[in-house]
mmCIF file of C-alpha atoms and ligand atoms in Angstrom:
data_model
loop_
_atom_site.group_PDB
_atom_site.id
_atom_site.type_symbol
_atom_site.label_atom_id
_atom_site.label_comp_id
_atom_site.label_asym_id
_atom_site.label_seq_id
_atom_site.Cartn_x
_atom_site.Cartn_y
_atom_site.Cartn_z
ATOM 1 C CA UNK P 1 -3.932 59.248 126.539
ATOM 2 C CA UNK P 2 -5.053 55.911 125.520
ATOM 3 C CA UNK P 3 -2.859 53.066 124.457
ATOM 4 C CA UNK P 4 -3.423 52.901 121.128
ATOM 5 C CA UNK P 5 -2.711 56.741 120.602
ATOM 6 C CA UNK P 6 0.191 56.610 122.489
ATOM 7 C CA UNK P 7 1.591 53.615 120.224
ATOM 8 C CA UNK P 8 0.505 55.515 117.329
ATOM 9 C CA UNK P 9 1.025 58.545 117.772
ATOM 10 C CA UNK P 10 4.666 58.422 119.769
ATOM 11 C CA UNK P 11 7.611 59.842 116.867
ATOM 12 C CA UNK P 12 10.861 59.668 117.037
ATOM 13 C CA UNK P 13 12.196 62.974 118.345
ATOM 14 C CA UNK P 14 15.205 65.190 117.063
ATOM 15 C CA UNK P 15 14.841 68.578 117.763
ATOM 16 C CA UNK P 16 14.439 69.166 121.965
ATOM 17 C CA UNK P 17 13.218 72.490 124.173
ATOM 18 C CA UNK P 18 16.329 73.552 126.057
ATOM 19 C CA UNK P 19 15.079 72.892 129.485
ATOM 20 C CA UNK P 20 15.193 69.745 131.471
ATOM 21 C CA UNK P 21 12.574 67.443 132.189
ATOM 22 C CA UNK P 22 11.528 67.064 135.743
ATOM 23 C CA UNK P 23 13.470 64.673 137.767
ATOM 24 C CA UNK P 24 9.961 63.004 139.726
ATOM 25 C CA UNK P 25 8.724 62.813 135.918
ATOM 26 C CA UNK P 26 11.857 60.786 134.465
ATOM 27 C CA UNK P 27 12.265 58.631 137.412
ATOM 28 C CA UNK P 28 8.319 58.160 136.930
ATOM 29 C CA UNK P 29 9.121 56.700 133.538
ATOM 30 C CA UNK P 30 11.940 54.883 134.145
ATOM 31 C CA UNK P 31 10.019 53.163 137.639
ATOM 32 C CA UNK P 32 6.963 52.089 135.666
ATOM 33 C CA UNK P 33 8.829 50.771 132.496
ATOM 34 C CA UNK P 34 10.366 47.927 134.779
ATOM 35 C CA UNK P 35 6.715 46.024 134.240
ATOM 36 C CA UNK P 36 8.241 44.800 131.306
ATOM 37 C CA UNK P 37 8.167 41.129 130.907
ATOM 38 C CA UNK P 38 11.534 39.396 132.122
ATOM 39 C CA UNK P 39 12.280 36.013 131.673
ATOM 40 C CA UNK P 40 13.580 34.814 135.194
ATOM 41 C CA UNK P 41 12.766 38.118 136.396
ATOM 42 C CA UNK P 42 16.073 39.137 136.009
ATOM 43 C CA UNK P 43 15.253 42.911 135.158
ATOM 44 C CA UNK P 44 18.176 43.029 133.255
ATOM 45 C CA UNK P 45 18.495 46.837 132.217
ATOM 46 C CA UNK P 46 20.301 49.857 134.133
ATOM 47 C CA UNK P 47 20.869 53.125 133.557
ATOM 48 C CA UNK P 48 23.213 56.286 132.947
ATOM 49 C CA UNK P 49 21.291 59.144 133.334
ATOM 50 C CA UNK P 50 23.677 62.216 131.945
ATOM 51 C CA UNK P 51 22.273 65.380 132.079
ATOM 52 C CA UNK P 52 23.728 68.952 133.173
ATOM 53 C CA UNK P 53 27.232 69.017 133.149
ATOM 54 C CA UNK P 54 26.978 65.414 133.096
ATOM 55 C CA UNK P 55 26.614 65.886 129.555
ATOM 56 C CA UNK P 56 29.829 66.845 129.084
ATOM 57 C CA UNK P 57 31.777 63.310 130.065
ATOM 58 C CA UNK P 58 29.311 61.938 127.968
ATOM 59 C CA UNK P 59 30.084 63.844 124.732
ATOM 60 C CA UNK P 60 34.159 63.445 125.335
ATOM 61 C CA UNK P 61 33.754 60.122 125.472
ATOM 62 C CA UNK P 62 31.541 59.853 122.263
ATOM 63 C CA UNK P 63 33.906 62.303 120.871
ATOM 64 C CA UNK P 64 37.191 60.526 121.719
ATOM 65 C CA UNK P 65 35.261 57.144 120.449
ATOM 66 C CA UNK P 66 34.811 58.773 116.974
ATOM 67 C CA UNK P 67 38.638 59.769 116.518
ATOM 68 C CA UNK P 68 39.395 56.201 117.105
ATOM 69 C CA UNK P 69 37.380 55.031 114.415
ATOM 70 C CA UNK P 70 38.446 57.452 111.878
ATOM 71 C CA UNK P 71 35.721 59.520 111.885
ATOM 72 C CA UNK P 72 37.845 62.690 111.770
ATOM 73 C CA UNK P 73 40.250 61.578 109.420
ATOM 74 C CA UNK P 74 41.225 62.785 106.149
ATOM 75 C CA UNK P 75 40.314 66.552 106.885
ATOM 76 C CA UNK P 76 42.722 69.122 108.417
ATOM 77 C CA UNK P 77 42.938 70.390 111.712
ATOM 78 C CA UNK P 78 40.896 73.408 111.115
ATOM 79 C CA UNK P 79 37.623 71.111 109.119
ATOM 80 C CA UNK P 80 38.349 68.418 112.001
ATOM 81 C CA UNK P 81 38.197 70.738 114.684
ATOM 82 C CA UNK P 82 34.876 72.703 113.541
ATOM 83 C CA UNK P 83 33.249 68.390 113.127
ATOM 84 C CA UNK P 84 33.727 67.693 116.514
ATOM 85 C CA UNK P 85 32.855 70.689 117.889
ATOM 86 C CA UNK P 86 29.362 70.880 115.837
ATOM 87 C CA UNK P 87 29.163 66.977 117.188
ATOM 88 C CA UNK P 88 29.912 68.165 120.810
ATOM 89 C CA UNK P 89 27.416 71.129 120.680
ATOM 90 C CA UNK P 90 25.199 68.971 119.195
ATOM 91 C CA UNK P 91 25.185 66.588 122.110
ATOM 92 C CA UNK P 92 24.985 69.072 124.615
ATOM 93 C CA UNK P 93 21.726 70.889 123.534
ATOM 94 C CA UNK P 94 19.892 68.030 123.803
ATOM 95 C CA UNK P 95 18.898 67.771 127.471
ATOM 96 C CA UNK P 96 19.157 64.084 128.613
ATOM 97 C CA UNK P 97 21.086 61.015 127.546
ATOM 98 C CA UNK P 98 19.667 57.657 128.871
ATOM 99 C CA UNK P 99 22.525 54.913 127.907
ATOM 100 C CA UNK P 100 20.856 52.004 128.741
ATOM 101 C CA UNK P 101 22.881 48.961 129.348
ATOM 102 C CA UNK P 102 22.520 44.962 130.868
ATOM 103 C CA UNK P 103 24.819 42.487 131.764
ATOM 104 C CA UNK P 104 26.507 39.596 129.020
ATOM 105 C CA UNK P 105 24.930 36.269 130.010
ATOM 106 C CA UNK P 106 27.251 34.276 128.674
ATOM 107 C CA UNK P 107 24.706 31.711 127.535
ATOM 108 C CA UNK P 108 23.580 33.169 124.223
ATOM 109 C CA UNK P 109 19.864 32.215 124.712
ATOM 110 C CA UNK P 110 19.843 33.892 128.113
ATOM 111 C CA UNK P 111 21.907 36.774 126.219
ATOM 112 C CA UNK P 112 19.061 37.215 123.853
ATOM 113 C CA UNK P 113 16.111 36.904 126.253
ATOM 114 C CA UNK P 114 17.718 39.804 128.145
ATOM 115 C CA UNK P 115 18.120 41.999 124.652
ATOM 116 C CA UNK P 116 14.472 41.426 123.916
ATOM 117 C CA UNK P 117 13.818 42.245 128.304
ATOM 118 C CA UNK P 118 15.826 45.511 128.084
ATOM 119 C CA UNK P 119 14.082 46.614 124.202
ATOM 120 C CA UNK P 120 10.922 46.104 125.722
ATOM 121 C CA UNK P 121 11.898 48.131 129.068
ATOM 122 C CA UNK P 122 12.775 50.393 126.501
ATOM 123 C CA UNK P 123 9.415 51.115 124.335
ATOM 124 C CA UNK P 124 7.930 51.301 127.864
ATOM 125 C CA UNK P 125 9.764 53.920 128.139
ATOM 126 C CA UNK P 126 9.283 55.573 125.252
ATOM 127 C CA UNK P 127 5.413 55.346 125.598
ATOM 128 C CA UNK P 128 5.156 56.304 129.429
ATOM 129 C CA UNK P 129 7.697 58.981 128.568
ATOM 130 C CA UNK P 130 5.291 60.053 125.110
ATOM 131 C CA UNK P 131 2.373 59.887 127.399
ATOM 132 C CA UNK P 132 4.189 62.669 129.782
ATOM 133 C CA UNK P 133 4.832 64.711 127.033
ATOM 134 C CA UNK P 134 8.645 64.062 127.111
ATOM 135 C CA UNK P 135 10.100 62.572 123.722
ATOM 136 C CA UNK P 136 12.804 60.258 122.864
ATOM 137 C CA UNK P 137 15.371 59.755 120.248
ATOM 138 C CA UNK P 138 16.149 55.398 120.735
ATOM 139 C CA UNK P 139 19.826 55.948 118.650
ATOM 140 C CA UNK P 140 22.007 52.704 118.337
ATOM 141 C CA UNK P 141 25.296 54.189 117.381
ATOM 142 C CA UNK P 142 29.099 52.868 116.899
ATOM 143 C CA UNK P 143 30.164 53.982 119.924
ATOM 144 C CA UNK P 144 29.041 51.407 121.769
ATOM 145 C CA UNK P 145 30.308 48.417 120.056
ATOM 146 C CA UNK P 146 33.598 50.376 120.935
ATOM 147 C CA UNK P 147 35.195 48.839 124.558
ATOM 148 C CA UNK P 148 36.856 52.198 124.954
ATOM 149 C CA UNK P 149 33.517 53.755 125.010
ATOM 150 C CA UNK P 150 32.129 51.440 127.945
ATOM 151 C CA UNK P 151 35.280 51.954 129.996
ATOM 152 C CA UNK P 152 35.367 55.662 128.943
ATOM 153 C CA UNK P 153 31.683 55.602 130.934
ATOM 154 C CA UNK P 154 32.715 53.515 133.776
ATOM 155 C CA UNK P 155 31.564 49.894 132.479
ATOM 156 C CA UNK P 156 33.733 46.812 131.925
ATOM 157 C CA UNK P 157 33.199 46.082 128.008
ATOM 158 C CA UNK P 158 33.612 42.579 129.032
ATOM 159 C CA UNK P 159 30.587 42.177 132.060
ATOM 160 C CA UNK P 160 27.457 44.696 129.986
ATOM 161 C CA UNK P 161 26.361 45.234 126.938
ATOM 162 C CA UNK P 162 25.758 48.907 125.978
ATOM 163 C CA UNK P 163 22.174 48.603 124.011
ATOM 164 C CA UNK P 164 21.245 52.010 124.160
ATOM 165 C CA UNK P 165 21.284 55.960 124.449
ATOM 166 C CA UNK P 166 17.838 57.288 124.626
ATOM 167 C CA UNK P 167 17.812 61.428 123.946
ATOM 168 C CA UNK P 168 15.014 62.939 125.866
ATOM 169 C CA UNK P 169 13.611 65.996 126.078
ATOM 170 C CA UNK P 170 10.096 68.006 125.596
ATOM 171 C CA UNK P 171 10.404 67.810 121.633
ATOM 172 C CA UNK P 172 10.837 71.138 119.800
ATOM 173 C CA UNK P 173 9.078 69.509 116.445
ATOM 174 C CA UNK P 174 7.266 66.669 116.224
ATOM 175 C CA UNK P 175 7.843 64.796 113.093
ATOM 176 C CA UNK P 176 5.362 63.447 110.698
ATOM 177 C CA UNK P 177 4.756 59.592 110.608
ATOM 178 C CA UNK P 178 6.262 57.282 108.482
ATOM 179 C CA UNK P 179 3.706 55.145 107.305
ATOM 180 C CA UNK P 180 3.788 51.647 108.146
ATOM 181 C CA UNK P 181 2.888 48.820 106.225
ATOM 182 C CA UNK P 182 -0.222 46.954 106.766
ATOM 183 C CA UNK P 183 0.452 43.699 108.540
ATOM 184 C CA UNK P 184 -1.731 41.476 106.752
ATOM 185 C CA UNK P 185 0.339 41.713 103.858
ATOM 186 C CA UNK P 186 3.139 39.951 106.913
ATOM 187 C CA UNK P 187 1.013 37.973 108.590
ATOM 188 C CA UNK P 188 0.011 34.517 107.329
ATOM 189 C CA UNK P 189 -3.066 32.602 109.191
ATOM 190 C CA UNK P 190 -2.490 29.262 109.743
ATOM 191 C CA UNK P 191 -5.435 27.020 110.548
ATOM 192 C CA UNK P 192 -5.182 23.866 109.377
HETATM 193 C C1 LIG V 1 16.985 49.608 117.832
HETATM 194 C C2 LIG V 1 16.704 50.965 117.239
HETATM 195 C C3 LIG V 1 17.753 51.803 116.973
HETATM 196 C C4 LIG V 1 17.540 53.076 116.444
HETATM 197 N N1 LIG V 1 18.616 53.887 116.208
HETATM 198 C C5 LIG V 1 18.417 55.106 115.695
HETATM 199 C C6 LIG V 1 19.529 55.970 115.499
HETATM 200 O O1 LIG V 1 20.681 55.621 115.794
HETATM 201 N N2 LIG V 1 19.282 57.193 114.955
HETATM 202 C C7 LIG V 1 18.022 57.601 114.630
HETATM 203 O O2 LIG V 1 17.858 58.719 114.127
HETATM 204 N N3 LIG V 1 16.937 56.817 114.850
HETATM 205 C C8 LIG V 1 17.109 55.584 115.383
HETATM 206 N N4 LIG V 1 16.021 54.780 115.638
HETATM 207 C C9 LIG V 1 14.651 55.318 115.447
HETATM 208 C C10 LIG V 1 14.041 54.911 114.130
HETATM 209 O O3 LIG V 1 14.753 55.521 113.074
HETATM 210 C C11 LIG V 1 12.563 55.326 114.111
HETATM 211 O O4 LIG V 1 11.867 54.578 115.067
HETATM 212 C C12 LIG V 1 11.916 55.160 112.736
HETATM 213 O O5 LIG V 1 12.460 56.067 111.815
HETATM 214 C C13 LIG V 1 10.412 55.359 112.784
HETATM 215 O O6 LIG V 1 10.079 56.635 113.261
HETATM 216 P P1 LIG V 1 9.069 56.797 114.502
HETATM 217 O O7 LIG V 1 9.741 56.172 115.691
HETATM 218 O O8 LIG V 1 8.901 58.285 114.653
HETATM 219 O O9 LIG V 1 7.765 56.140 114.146
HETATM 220 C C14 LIG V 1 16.213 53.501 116.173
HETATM 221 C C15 LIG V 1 15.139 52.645 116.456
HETATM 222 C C16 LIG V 1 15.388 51.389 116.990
HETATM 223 C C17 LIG V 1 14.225 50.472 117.309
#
């Protein structure tokens, strides 16, 4: 696969084949993504890899991060308990969770150089991993701007920044593309 069909033709991935991906082929992946650029080489981003049972820390603690923001409230026990179980079941059919996180700098420029290091580790990762065959779902979700969360997982809230879960898998469906708009109409030329 060539570059430009891999950056066009990667989607987003929901639905995943209930077997795992190869462990040689992830840590393929994850090895070659590190030629990201870096500023001051600091290779900023790390890695939870849950999969297996490891799934299932993973999904309490998104779980238990959802009751504390309300999620569940406002239904009874019965509706509440049948949400977080379809959340739970939901989590654990999908057969890898990459939560991708880098230290706080706390000088804000270095903070945002490392952001923009770790997204672009990132989309390496979803191309080698698109090139393999192996989709990924990039989510962003509230759990982890939640501190409980990130010490629910093992990680001081107040030393990384959670950036990440990445859901991989060999995708079930492939969705269509979403069109994207032509850049000239972004893009300004400036020559003089
Ligand atoms: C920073 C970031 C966060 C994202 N978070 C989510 C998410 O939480 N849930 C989701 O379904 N998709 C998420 N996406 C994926 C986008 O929705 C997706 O890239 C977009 O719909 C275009 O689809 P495509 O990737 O198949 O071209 C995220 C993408 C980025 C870059």
């Amino acid at each position: 696969m060539d570059l430009v069909e891999a950056v066009e033709k990667r989607r987003s991935i929901h639905e995943y084949e209930q077997r795992l991906v190869d462990e040689e082929v992830l840590r393929n992946i994850f090895l070659t993504a590190a030629w990201a650029p870096t500023h001051r080489m600091k290779e900023p981003w790390n890695i939870h890899l849950y999969q297996e049972h490891g799934r299932e820390h993973y999904a309490e603690a998104v779980l238990d991060s959802y009751e504390r923001q309300g999620f569940f409230e406002g239904y009874d026990e019965e509706k509440s308990r049948q949400l977080k179980k379809g959340i739970g079941d939901f989590l654990l059919q999908i057969p890898h969770h990459a939560l991708i996180y880098m230290p706080r700098d706390e000088d804000e420029r270095k903070f945002e150089e490392d952001y923009a290091a770790v997204c672009a580790y990132i989309q390496n990762v979803q191309l080698l991993a698109w090139e393999a065959g192996v989709g990924i779902l990039w989510t962003t979700s509230p759990y982890l701007h939640d501190p409980a969360f990130a010490e629910a997982v093992g990680l001081d809230p107040a030393v990384y920044k959670l950036v990440s879960v990445l859901q991989m898998g060999y995708p079930k469906r492939i969705p269509r593309a979403k069109q994207r708009t032509d850049i000239m109409d972004k893009m300004k030329v400036i020559r003089t």
